[in-house]
Tab-separated table of N, CA and C in Angstrom:
chain	number	residue	atom	x	y	z
A	794	MET	N	-185.620	-61.409	-59.847
A	794	MET	CA	-184.237	-61.158	-60.177
A	794	MET	C	-183.932	-59.677	-60.170
A	795	LYS	N	-184.857	-58.850	-60.685
A	795	LYS	CA	-184.616	-57.420	-60.719
A	795	LYS	C	-184.462	-56.872	-59.311
A	796	ILE	N	-185.229	-57.373	-58.380
A	796	ILE	CA	-185.140	-56.905	-57.001
A	796	ILE	C	-183.765	-57.222	-56.426
A	797	ILE	N	-183.249	-58.418	-56.672
A	797	ILE	CA	-181.931	-58.804	-56.178
A	797	ILE	C	-180.861	-57.943	-56.834
A	798	ALA	N	-180.945	-57.773	-58.157
A	798	ALA	CA	-179.949	-56.973	-58.874
A	798	ALA	C	-179.971	-55.530	-58.384
A	799	LEU	N	-181.171	-54.951	-58.206
A	799	LEU	CA	-181.256	-53.577	-57.726
A	799	LEU	C	-180.782	-53.475	-56.285
A	800	GLY	N	-181.006	-54.510	-55.531
A	800	GLY	CA	-180.558	-54.528	-54.142
A	800	GLY	C	-179.041	-54.558	-54.024
A	801	LEU	N	-178.351	-55.068	-55.047
A	801	LEU	CA	-176.896	-55.127	-55.023
A	801	LEU	C	-176.239	-53.820	-55.461
A	802	LEU	N	-176.962	-52.963	-56.170
A	802	LEU	CA	-176.379	-51.726	-56.681
A	802	LEU	C	-175.733	-50.869	-55.589
A	803	PRO	N	-176.372	-50.630	-54.456
A	803	PRO	CA	-175.710	-49.815	-53.437
A	803	PRO	C	-174.420	-50.463	-52.934
A	804	MET	N	-174.370	-51.771	-52.884
A	804	MET	CA	-173.162	-52.454	-52.426
A	804	MET	C	-172.054	-52.345	-53.456
A	805	LEU	N	-172.371	-52.332	-54.742
A	805	LEU	CA	-171.360	-52.244	-55.774
A	805	LEU	C	-170.708	-50.873	-55.818
A	806	GLY	N	-171.398	-49.856	-55.352
A	806	GLY	CA	-170.847	-48.511	-55.359
A	806	GLY	C	-169.576	-48.397	-54.541
A	807	GLY	N	-169.374	-49.274	-53.587
A	807	GLY	CA	-168.185	-49.208	-52.744
A	807	GLY	C	-167.063	-50.122	-53.193
A	808	CYS	N	-167.213	-50.791	-54.329
A	808	CYS	CA	-166.179	-51.708	-54.798
A	808	CYS	C	-164.977	-50.948	-55.331
A	809	VAL	N	-163.833	-51.558	-55.203
A	809	VAL	CA	-162.619	-51.010	-55.795
A	809	VAL	C	-162.016	-52.069	-56.685
A	810	MET	N	-161.311	-51.624	-57.674
A	810	MET	CA	-160.680	-52.565	-58.585
A	810	MET	C	-159.291	-52.915	-58.065
A	811	ALA	N	-159.002	-54.190	-57.979
A	811	ALA	CA	-157.673	-54.629	-57.559
A	811	ALA	C	-156.735	-54.584	-58.756
A	812	VAL	N	-155.556	-54.059	-58.544
A	812	VAL	CA	-154.563	-53.976	-59.606
A	812	VAL	C	-153.384	-54.835	-59.205
A	813	GLY	N	-152.888	-55.658	-60.121
A	813	GLY	CA	-151.711	-56.482	-59.830
A	813	GLY	C	-152.088	-57.729	-59.072
A	814	ASN	N	-151.181	-58.216	-58.285
A	814	ASN	CA	-151.328	-59.447	-57.540
A	814	ASN	C	-152.323	-59.253	-56.401
A	815	THR	N	-153.333	-60.087	-56.350
A	815	THR	CA	-154.337	-59.966	-55.303
A	815	THR	C	-154.183	-61.052	-54.243
A	816	THR	N	-153.093	-61.816	-54.283
A	816	THR	CA	-152.861	-62.806	-53.237
A	816	THR	C	-152.173	-62.111	-52.074
A	817	THR	N	-152.028	-62.807	-50.992
A	817	THR	CA	-151.358	-62.230	-49.824
A	817	THR	C	-149.854	-62.482	-49.857
A	818	GLU	N	-149.330	-63.091	-50.926
A	818	GLU	CA	-147.901	-63.387	-51.001
A	818	GLU	C	-147.037	-62.150	-51.193
A	819	THR	N	-147.520	-61.131	-51.883
A	819	THR	CA	-146.733	-59.927	-52.110
A	819	THR	C	-147.567	-58.695	-51.825
A	820	ALA	N	-146.874	-57.609	-51.540
A	820	ALA	CA	-147.563	-56.353	-51.278
A	820	ALA	C	-148.164	-55.818	-52.573
A	821	PRO	N	-149.236	-55.051	-52.493
A	821	PRO	CA	-149.819	-54.478	-53.701
A	821	PRO	C	-148.866	-53.468	-54.330
A	822	VAL	N	-148.987	-53.300	-55.637
A	822	VAL	CA	-148.166	-52.343	-56.365
A	822	VAL	C	-148.773	-50.963	-56.173
A	823	ALA	N	-147.957	-50.004	-55.800
A	823	ALA	CA	-148.451	-48.648	-55.578
A	823	ALA	C	-148.895	-48.023	-56.894
A	824	ILE	N	-149.879	-47.143	-56.823
A	824	ILE	CA	-150.343	-46.455	-58.019
A	824	ILE	C	-149.254	-45.529	-58.530
A	825	GLU	N	-148.626	-44.774	-57.617
A	825	GLU	CA	-147.529	-43.899	-58.030
A	825	GLU	C	-146.267	-44.742	-58.036
A	826	ARG	N	-145.699	-44.906	-59.220
A	826	ARG	CA	-144.561	-45.794	-59.374
A	826	ARG	C	-143.279	-44.993	-59.423
A	827	GLU	N	-142.209	-45.608	-58.966
A	827	GLU	CA	-140.910	-44.995	-59.108
A	827	GLU	C	-140.013	-45.963	-59.862
A	828	THR	N	-139.023	-45.429	-60.509
A	828	THR	CA	-138.019	-46.266	-61.135
A	828	THR	C	-136.718	-46.059	-60.396
A	829	ILE	N	-135.906	-47.108	-60.388
A	829	ILE	CA	-134.572	-47.013	-59.829
A	829	ILE	C	-133.606	-47.309	-60.971
A	830	SER	N	-132.658	-46.404	-61.166
A	830	SER	CA	-131.592	-46.616	-62.150
A	830	SER	C	-130.279	-46.767	-61.397
A	831	TYR	N	-129.524	-47.776	-61.790
A	831	TYR	CA	-128.233	-48.091	-61.169
A	831	TYR	C	-127.222	-48.112	-62.300
A	832	GLU	N	-126.260	-47.199	-62.271
A	832	GLU	CA	-125.324	-47.058	-63.384
A	832	GLU	C	-123.887	-47.095	-62.890
A	833	THR	N	-123.086	-47.978	-63.468
A	833	THR	CA	-121.674	-48.083	-63.097
A	833	THR	C	-120.830	-47.237	-64.051
A	834	SER	N	-119.653	-46.851	-63.575
A	834	SER	CA	-118.754	-46.032	-64.394
A	834	SER	C	-117.492	-46.833	-64.717
A	835	PRO	N	-116.722	-46.367	-65.687
A	835	PRO	CA	-115.468	-47.050	-66.023
A	835	PRO	C	-114.433	-46.929	-64.901
A	836	CYS	N	-113.449	-47.795	-64.961
A	836	CYS	CA	-112.308	-47.741	-64.059
A	836	CYS	C	-111.051	-47.898	-64.909
A	837	PHE	N	-109.901	-47.889	-64.269
A	837	PHE	CA	-108.659	-48.161	-64.984
A	837	PHE	C	-108.531	-49.676	-65.051
A	838	GLY	N	-109.088	-50.259	-66.083
A	838	GLY	CA	-109.113	-51.709	-66.220
A	838	GLY	C	-110.375	-52.140	-66.947
A	839	THR	N	-110.854	-53.317	-66.600
A	839	THR	CA	-111.986	-53.910	-67.320
A	839	THR	C	-113.245	-54.022	-66.456
A	840	CYS	N	-113.525	-53.022	-65.678
A	840	CYS	CA	-114.748	-53.024	-64.864
A	840	CYS	C	-115.964	-52.974	-65.784
A	841	PRO	N	-116.991	-53.769	-65.503
A	841	PRO	CA	-118.201	-53.707	-66.337
A	841	PRO	C	-118.878	-52.345	-66.199
A	842	VAL	N	-119.248	-51.782	-67.336
A	842	VAL	CA	-119.923	-50.485	-67.371
A	842	VAL	C	-121.312	-50.726	-67.950
A	843	TYR	N	-122.334	-50.447	-67.141
A	843	TYR	CA	-123.707	-50.706	-67.568
A	843	TYR	C	-124.663	-49.847	-66.771
A	844	ARG	N	-125.905	-49.809	-67.248
A	844	ARG	CA	-126.999	-49.180	-66.499
A	844	ARG	C	-128.161	-50.148	-66.490
A	845	VAL	N	-128.798	-50.249	-65.350
A	845	VAL	CA	-130.007	-51.053	-65.225
A	845	VAL	C	-131.076	-50.167	-64.605
A	846	THR	N	-132.262	-50.228	-65.177
A	846	THR	CA	-133.400	-49.453	-64.678
A	846	THR	C	-134.537	-50.434	-64.442
A	847	ILE	N	-135.163	-50.338	-63.269
A	847	ILE	CA	-136.225	-51.288	-62.918
A	847	ILE	C	-137.377	-50.559	-62.234
A	848	GLN	N	-138.576	-51.114	-62.436
A	848	GLN	CA	-139.801	-50.583	-61.839
A	848	GLN	C	-140.333	-51.578	-60.815
A	849	PRO	N	-141.216	-51.138	-59.911
A	849	PRO	CA	-141.728	-52.020	-58.856
A	849	PRO	C	-142.395	-53.296	-59.357
A	850	ASP	N	-142.953	-53.292	-60.573
A	850	ASP	CA	-143.594	-54.506	-61.081
A	850	ASP	C	-142.580	-55.509	-61.617
A	851	GLY	N	-141.296	-55.148	-61.589
A	851	GLY	CA	-140.243	-56.069	-62.021
A	851	GLY	C	-139.791	-55.882	-63.457
A	852	THR	N	-140.431	-55.012	-64.232
A	852	THR	CA	-139.970	-54.789	-65.598
A	852	THR	C	-138.709	-53.940	-65.547
A	853	GLY	N	-137.744	-54.330	-66.362
A	853	GLY	CA	-136.477	-53.621	-66.330
A	853	GLY	C	-135.789	-53.595	-67.672
A	854	VAL	N	-134.798	-52.733	-67.763
A	854	VAL	CA	-133.969	-52.599	-68.958
A	854	VAL	C	-132.513	-52.590	-68.521
A	855	PHE	N	-131.718	-53.418	-69.171
A	855	PHE	CA	-130.270	-53.468	-68.959
A	855	PHE	C	-129.606	-52.858	-70.181
A	856	GLU	N	-128.654	-51.960	-69.961
A	856	GLU	CA	-127.900	-51.351	-71.058
A	856	GLU	C	-126.413	-51.614	-70.825
A	857	GLY	N	-125.865	-52.613	-71.519
A	857	GLY	CA	-124.443	-52.907	-71.415
A	857	GLY	C	-123.651	-51.947	-72.277
A	858	ARG	N	-122.579	-51.385	-71.714
A	858	ARG	CA	-121.787	-50.394	-72.449
A	858	ARG	C	-120.372	-50.869	-72.742
A	859	ARG	N	-119.667	-51.345	-71.727
A	859	ARG	CA	-118.294	-51.818	-71.919
A	859	ARG	C	-118.003	-52.944	-70.939
A	860	PHE	N	-117.228	-53.897	-71.385
A	860	PHE	CA	-116.774	-55.014	-70.559
A	860	PHE	C	-117.936	-55.771	-69.911
A	861	THR	N	-119.024	-55.899	-70.653
A	861	THR	CA	-120.152	-56.729	-70.230
A	861	THR	C	-120.353	-57.800	-71.294
A	862	LYS	N	-120.947	-58.898	-70.914
A	862	LYS	CA	-121.211	-59.973	-71.874
A	862	LYS	C	-122.156	-59.487	-72.964
A	863	VAL	N	-123.155	-58.713	-72.582
A	863	VAL	CA	-124.120	-58.169	-73.526
A	863	VAL	C	-123.853	-56.672	-73.663
A	864	VAL	N	-123.604	-56.236	-74.892
A	864	VAL	CA	-123.462	-54.811	-75.172
A	864	VAL	C	-124.739	-54.386	-75.898
A	865	GLY	N	-125.357	-53.346	-75.415
A	865	GLY	CA	-126.629	-52.909	-75.971
A	865	GLY	C	-127.734	-53.078	-74.942
A	866	THR	N	-128.954	-52.932	-75.399
A	866	THR	CA	-130.119	-52.915	-74.515
A	866	THR	C	-130.840	-54.257	-74.515
A	867	ARG	N	-131.189	-54.719	-73.323
A	867	ARG	CA	-131.978	-55.938	-73.147
A	867	ARG	C	-133.049	-55.674	-72.110
A	868	GLU	N	-134.259	-56.095	-72.403
A	868	GLU	CA	-135.328	-56.018	-71.416
A	868	GLU	C	-135.278	-57.280	-70.563
A	869	PHE	N	-135.699	-57.162	-69.314
A	869	PHE	CA	-135.766	-58.327	-68.435
A	869	PHE	C	-136.965	-58.183	-67.521
A	870	ARG	N	-137.280	-59.250	-66.867
A	870	ARG	CA	-138.418	-59.265	-65.941
A	870	ARG	C	-137.948	-59.911	-64.642
A	871	ALA	N	-138.149	-59.211	-63.548
A	871	ALA	CA	-137.873	-59.736	-62.212
A	871	ALA	C	-139.199	-59.832	-61.477
A	872	THR	N	-139.223	-60.522	-60.394
A	872	THR	CA	-140.444	-60.551	-59.584
A	872	THR	C	-140.520	-59.248	-58.783
A	873	PRO	N	-141.706	-58.858	-58.375
A	873	PRO	CA	-141.796	-57.685	-57.496
A	873	PRO	C	-140.971	-57.869	-56.214
A	874	GLY	N	-140.846	-59.108	-55.749
A	874	GLY	CA	-140.020	-59.383	-54.574
A	874	GLY	C	-138.547	-59.090	-54.825
A	875	LYS	N	-138.071	-59.416	-56.011
A	875	LYS	CA	-136.681	-59.112	-56.377
A	875	LYS	C	-136.473	-57.602	-56.441
A	876	TYR	N	-137.455	-56.888	-57.003
A	876	TYR	CA	-137.378	-55.420	-57.015
A	876	TYR	C	-137.274	-54.901	-55.579
A	877	ARG	N	-138.133	-55.401	-54.699
A	877	ARG	CA	-138.130	-54.928	-53.307
A	877	ARG	C	-136.808	-55.246	-52.613
A	878	ALA	N	-136.210	-56.402	-52.902
A	878	ALA	CA	-134.916	-56.752	-52.305
A	878	ALA	C	-133.821	-55.802	-52.802
A	879	PHE	N	-133.840	-55.492	-54.100
A	879	PHE	CA	-132.889	-54.545	-54.683
A	879	PHE	C	-133.077	-53.163	-54.048
A	880	ALA	N	-134.325	-52.702	-53.985
A	880	ALA	CA	-134.624	-51.393	-53.404
A	880	ALA	C	-134.237	-51.342	-51.926
A	881	ALA	N	-134.448	-52.445	-51.202
A	881	ALA	CA	-134.130	-52.479	-49.772
A	881	ALA	C	-132.630	-52.357	-49.524
A	882	LYS	N	-131.809	-52.956	-50.380
A	882	LYS	CA	-130.353	-52.827	-50.220
A	882	LYS	C	-129.900	-51.388	-50.412
A	883	LEU	N	-130.568	-50.672	-51.298
A	883	LEU	CA	-130.189	-49.296	-51.605
A	883	LEU	C	-130.810	-48.277	-50.642
A	884	GLN	N	-131.946	-48.611	-50.059
A	884	GLN	CA	-132.729	-47.671	-49.257
A	884	GLN	C	-131.946	-46.967	-48.144
A	885	PRO	N	-131.099	-47.639	-47.385
A	885	PRO	CA	-130.393	-46.936	-46.303
A	885	PRO	C	-129.500	-45.793	-46.795
A	886	TYR	N	-129.165	-45.779	-48.066
A	886	TYR	CA	-128.237	-44.797	-48.610
A	886	TYR	C	-128.938	-43.779	-49.516
A	887	ARG	N	-130.240	-43.890	-49.593
A	887	ARG	CA	-131.036	-42.976	-50.415
A	887	ARG	C	-131.151	-41.625	-49.710
A	888	PRO	N	-130.779	-40.548	-50.388
A	888	PRO	CA	-130.925	-39.227	-49.764
A	888	PRO	C	-132.402	-38.909	-49.523
A	889	GLN	N	-132.686	-38.175	-48.469
A	889	GLN	CA	-134.069	-37.764	-48.198
A	889	GLN	C	-134.608	-36.905	-49.332
A	890	GLN	N	-133.738	-36.058	-49.874
A	890	GLN	CA	-134.087	-35.232	-51.028
A	890	GLN	C	-132.799	-34.830	-51.722
A	891	GLY	N	-132.898	-34.469	-52.983
A	891	GLY	CA	-131.723	-34.002	-53.714
A	891	GLY	C	-130.713	-35.105	-53.967
A	892	GLU	N	-129.449	-34.774	-53.717
A	892	GLU	CA	-128.409	-35.756	-53.995
A	892	GLU	C	-127.386	-35.833	-52.880
A	893	ARG	N	-126.696	-36.947	-52.872
A	893	ARG	CA	-125.591	-37.186	-51.950
A	893	ARG	C	-124.404	-37.614	-52.796
A	894	LEU	N	-123.288	-36.929	-52.643
A	894	LEU	CA	-122.077	-37.238	-53.389
A	894	LEU	C	-121.014	-37.759	-52.438
A	895	VAL	N	-120.557	-38.976	-52.681
A	895	VAL	CA	-119.439	-39.549	-51.936
A	895	VAL	C	-118.354	-39.742	-52.984
A	896	GLN	N	-117.567	-38.689	-53.169
A	896	GLN	CA	-116.565	-38.635	-54.231
A	896	GLN	C	-115.323	-37.933	-53.704
A	897	PRO	N	-114.180	-38.100	-54.401
A	897	PRO	CA	-112.982	-37.373	-53.983
A	897	PRO	C	-113.273	-35.872	-53.897
A	898	GLY	N	-112.776	-35.268	-52.823
A	898	GLY	CA	-112.996	-33.847	-52.604
A	898	GLY	C	-114.252	-33.533	-51.818
A	899	GLN	N	-115.086	-34.530	-51.575
A	899	GLN	CA	-116.313	-34.345	-50.808
A	899	GLN	C	-116.116	-34.897	-49.394
A	900	PRO	N	-116.850	-34.371	-48.407
A	900	PRO	CA	-116.758	-34.924	-47.050
A	900	PRO	C	-117.062	-36.422	-47.050
A	901	GLY	N	-116.301	-37.160	-46.293
A	901	GLY	CA	-116.510	-38.603	-46.185
A	901	GLY	C	-115.713	-39.414	-47.186
A	902	CYS	N	-114.892	-38.762	-48.005
A	902	CYS	CA	-114.071	-39.494	-48.974
A	902	CYS	C	-112.616	-39.084	-48.760
A	903	ASP	N	-111.900	-39.914	-48.023
A	903	ASP	CA	-110.509	-39.624	-47.685
A	903	ASP	C	-109.544	-40.423	-48.548
A	904	ASN	N	-108.460	-39.791	-48.988
A	904	ASN	CA	-107.340	-40.442	-49.678
A	904	ASN	C	-107.785	-41.471	-50.711
A	905	ALA	N	-108.525	-41.043	-51.694
A	905	ALA	CA	-109.090	-41.954	-52.689
A	905	ALA	C	-108.145	-42.147	-53.872
A	906	PRO	N	-107.862	-43.418	-54.255
A	906	PRO	CA	-107.103	-43.656	-55.480
A	906	PRO	C	-107.952	-43.219	-56.688
A	907	THR	N	-107.296	-42.959	-57.809
A	907	THR	CA	-108.019	-42.381	-58.955
A	907	THR	C	-108.421	-43.388	-60.022
A	908	ASP	N	-108.267	-44.668	-59.791
A	908	ASP	CA	-108.559	-45.650	-60.844
A	908	ASP	C	-109.719	-46.585	-60.515
A	909	MET	N	-110.549	-46.205	-59.574
A	909	MET	CA	-111.650	-47.063	-59.136
A	909	MET	C	-112.946	-46.691	-59.867
A	910	PRO	N	-113.888	-47.643	-59.933
A	910	PRO	CA	-115.193	-47.330	-60.537
A	910	PRO	C	-116.086	-46.578	-59.545
A	911	ALA	N	-117.213	-46.144	-60.044
A	911	ALA	CA	-118.220	-45.470	-59.216
A	911	ALA	C	-119.584	-46.003	-59.616
A	912	VAL	N	-120.580	-45.642	-58.836
A	912	VAL	CA	-121.957	-45.999	-59.152
A	912	VAL	C	-122.836	-44.780	-58.921
A	913	ASP	N	-123.787	-44.584	-59.813
A	913	ASP	CA	-124.812	-43.556	-59.665
A	913	ASP	C	-126.147	-44.259	-59.531
A	914	VAL	N	-126.858	-43.948	-58.474
A	914	VAL	CA	-128.195	-44.510	-58.266
A	914	VAL	C	-129.178	-43.344	-58.285
A	915	ARG	N	-130.226	-43.496	-59.069
A	915	ARG	CA	-131.263	-42.466	-59.169
A	915	ARG	C	-132.622	-43.104	-58.894
A	916	TRP	N	-133.355	-42.452	-58.023
A	916	TRP	CA	-134.726	-42.834	-57.731
A	916	TRP	C	-135.603	-41.766	-58.361
A	917	ASN	N	-136.439	-42.120	-59.328
A	917	ASN	CA	-137.314	-41.165	-60.017
A	917	ASN	C	-138.762	-41.534	-59.764
A	918	GLU	N	-139.489	-40.615	-59.154
A	918	GLU	CA	-140.893	-40.836	-58.846
A	918	GLU	C	-141.765	-40.267	-59.960
A	919	LEU	N	-142.933	-40.840	-60.131
A	919	LEU	CA	-143.874	-40.382	-61.142
A	919	LEU	C	-144.242	-38.912	-60.941
A	920	SER	N	-144.224	-38.468	-59.703
A	920	SER	CA	-144.570	-37.076	-59.385
A	920	SER	C	-143.516	-36.089	-59.880
A	921	GLY	N	-142.357	-36.597	-60.274
A	921	GLY	CA	-141.270	-35.733	-60.721
A	921	GLY	C	-140.163	-35.592	-59.689
A	922	ALA	N	-140.425	-35.957	-58.450
A	922	ALA	CA	-139.391	-35.906	-57.418
A	922	ALA	C	-138.325	-36.955	-57.726
A	923	SER	N	-137.094	-36.663	-57.342
A	923	SER	CA	-136.027	-37.637	-57.555
A	923	SER	C	-134.939	-37.451	-56.512
A	924	GLN	N	-134.187	-38.509	-56.302
A	924	GLN	CA	-133.025	-38.476	-55.433
A	924	GLN	C	-131.874	-39.116	-56.198
A	925	HIS	N	-130.651	-38.704	-55.858
A	925	HIS	CA	-129.472	-39.181	-56.570
A	925	HIS	C	-128.357	-39.453	-55.565
A	926	LEU	N	-127.731	-40.608	-55.715
A	926	LEU	CA	-126.562	-40.965	-54.932
A	926	LEU	C	-125.431	-41.260	-55.900
A	927	SER	N	-124.292	-40.604	-55.725
A	927	SER	CA	-123.100	-40.897	-56.508
A	927	SER	C	-122.038	-41.365	-55.536
A	928	PHE	N	-121.547	-42.587	-55.724
A	928	PHE	CA	-120.592	-43.182	-54.786
A	928	PHE	C	-119.360	-43.680	-55.537
A	929	TYR	N	-118.202	-43.162	-55.161
A	929	TYR	CA	-116.921	-43.576	-55.739
A	929	TYR	C	-116.335	-44.672	-54.848
A	930	TYR	N	-116.096	-45.862	-55.434
A	930	TYR	CA	-115.645	-47.005	-54.645
A	930	TYR	C	-114.252	-46.842	-54.062
A	931	GLY	N	-113.492	-45.872	-54.520
A	931	GLY	CA	-112.168	-45.630	-53.951
A	931	GLY	C	-112.192	-44.864	-52.654
A	932	CYS	N	-113.321	-44.317	-52.270
A	932	CYS	CA	-113.414	-43.565	-51.019
A	932	CYS	C	-113.205	-44.509	-49.840
A	933	ARG	N	-112.314	-44.135	-48.968
A	933	ARG	CA	-112.048	-44.928	-47.763
A	933	ARG	C	-113.021	-44.498	-46.685
A	934	MET	N	-113.855	-45.424	-46.288
A	934	MET	CA	-114.850	-45.117	-45.265
A	934	MET	C	-114.641	-46.045	-44.078
A	935	ARG	N	-114.885	-45.526	-42.885
A	935	ARG	CA	-114.749	-46.370	-41.694
A	935	ARG	C	-115.723	-47.536	-41.734
A	936	ASP	N	-116.927	-47.278	-42.182
A	936	ASP	CA	-117.972	-48.302	-42.261
A	936	ASP	C	-118.107	-48.737	-43.723
A	937	GLN	N	-117.760	-49.970	-44.018
A	937	GLN	CA	-117.784	-50.478	-45.393
A	937	GLN	C	-119.135	-51.043	-45.823
A	938	ARG	N	-120.158	-50.954	-44.966
A	938	ARG	CA	-121.460	-51.518	-45.327
A	938	ARG	C	-122.050	-50.872	-46.567
A	939	MET	N	-121.871	-49.564	-46.722
A	939	MET	CA	-122.401	-48.873	-47.891
A	939	MET	C	-121.750	-49.397	-49.161
A	940	ASN	N	-120.435	-49.516	-49.144
A	940	ASN	CA	-119.684	-50.044	-50.285
A	940	ASN	C	-120.197	-51.441	-50.654
A	941	GLU	N	-120.305	-52.300	-49.659
A	941	GLU	CA	-120.752	-53.679	-49.888
A	941	GLU	C	-122.190	-53.743	-50.402
A	942	ALA	N	-123.075	-52.944	-49.833
A	942	ALA	CA	-124.483	-52.953	-50.256
A	942	ALA	C	-124.627	-52.463	-51.693
A	943	LEU	N	-123.922	-51.402	-52.037
A	943	LEU	CA	-124.025	-50.873	-53.395
A	943	LEU	C	-123.448	-51.849	-54.417
A	944	ARG	N	-122.340	-52.499	-54.082
A	944	ARG	CA	-121.743	-53.475	-55.010
A	944	ARG	C	-122.626	-54.699	-55.195
A	945	SER	N	-123.291	-55.132	-54.126
A	945	SER	CA	-124.050	-56.388	-54.202
A	945	SER	C	-125.507	-56.205	-54.612
A	946	ALA	N	-126.021	-54.996	-54.593
A	946	ALA	CA	-127.441	-54.772	-54.918
A	946	ALA	C	-127.855	-55.379	-56.261
A	947	PRO	N	-127.048	-55.248	-57.337
A	947	PRO	CA	-127.470	-55.844	-58.614
A	947	PRO	C	-127.615	-57.365	-58.576
A	948	ASN	N	-127.010	-58.020	-57.586
A	948	ASN	CA	-127.150	-59.477	-57.464
A	948	ASN	C	-128.591	-59.882	-57.174
A	949	GLU	N	-129.405	-58.951	-56.721
A	949	GLU	CA	-130.819	-59.226	-56.458
A	949	GLU	C	-131.628	-59.316	-57.749
A	950	LEU	N	-131.070	-58.822	-58.852
A	950	LEU	CA	-131.797	-58.783	-60.130
A	950	LEU	C	-131.293	-59.864	-61.077
A	951	PRO	N	-132.127	-60.324	-61.999
A	951	PRO	CA	-131.719	-61.376	-62.941
A	951	PRO	C	-130.923	-60.816	-64.128
A	952	ILE	N	-129.769	-60.188	-63.828
A	952	ILE	CA	-128.970	-59.569	-64.892
A	952	ILE	C	-127.553	-60.110	-64.976
A	953	ARG	N	-127.204	-61.053	-64.124
A	953	ARG	CA	-125.839	-61.587	-64.098
A	953	ARG	C	-125.408	-62.092	-65.469
A	954	ALA	N	-126.290	-62.763	-66.186
A	954	ALA	CA	-125.949	-63.309	-67.517
A	954	ALA	C	-125.639	-62.199	-68.519
A	955	PHE	N	-126.129	-60.995	-68.283
A	955	PHE	CA	-125.818	-59.867	-69.174
A	955	PHE	C	-124.450	-59.273	-68.855
A	956	ILE	N	-124.020	-59.418	-67.612
A	956	ILE	CA	-122.781	-58.776	-67.153
A	956	ILE	C	-121.564	-59.670	-67.370
A	957	GLU	N	-121.660	-60.910	-66.945
A	957	GLU	CA	-120.482	-61.781	-67.001
A	957	GLU	C	-120.810	-63.130	-67.620
A	958	ALA	N	-119.771	-63.776	-68.128
A	958	ALA	CA	-119.937	-65.114	-68.707
A	958	ALA	C	-120.219	-66.119	-67.607
A	959	ASN	N	-121.004	-67.115	-67.914
A	959	ASN	CA	-121.361	-68.147	-66.915
A	959	ASN	C	-120.195	-69.011	-66.569
């Protein structure tokens, strides 16, 4: 037995520890994690005002502020696939670095009414790097895909019950 055990030692030196899901159904969770925060702003009316922050493993926090079914903080759990779907909807609009502002007075925002809501999306990496997108829904854009993607991205997460009544 000692010979077999000693014979295995060199092979064990190359082992790595698997973290997270080890099936082939989902991609492995990266060691360096980022969080995505999605925060809505008030409008002239009853637009829901909330912030949701989620990590790649699906752990998240919802903070209802105004005109939401839940006011205050609630933790939730999504699947890593739901996180990836949420991140994928936002990815085309993520700045390469720094921030991108689509607001009245900025390029790309023509003749904007003043009573619309906005959304702030922040990507924060463990390394300290971050990107920020601020988008005002009143901006008239030729291509409405960005508007639609930003509005619908939260539908990928299990937070609907916190925002609106069933």
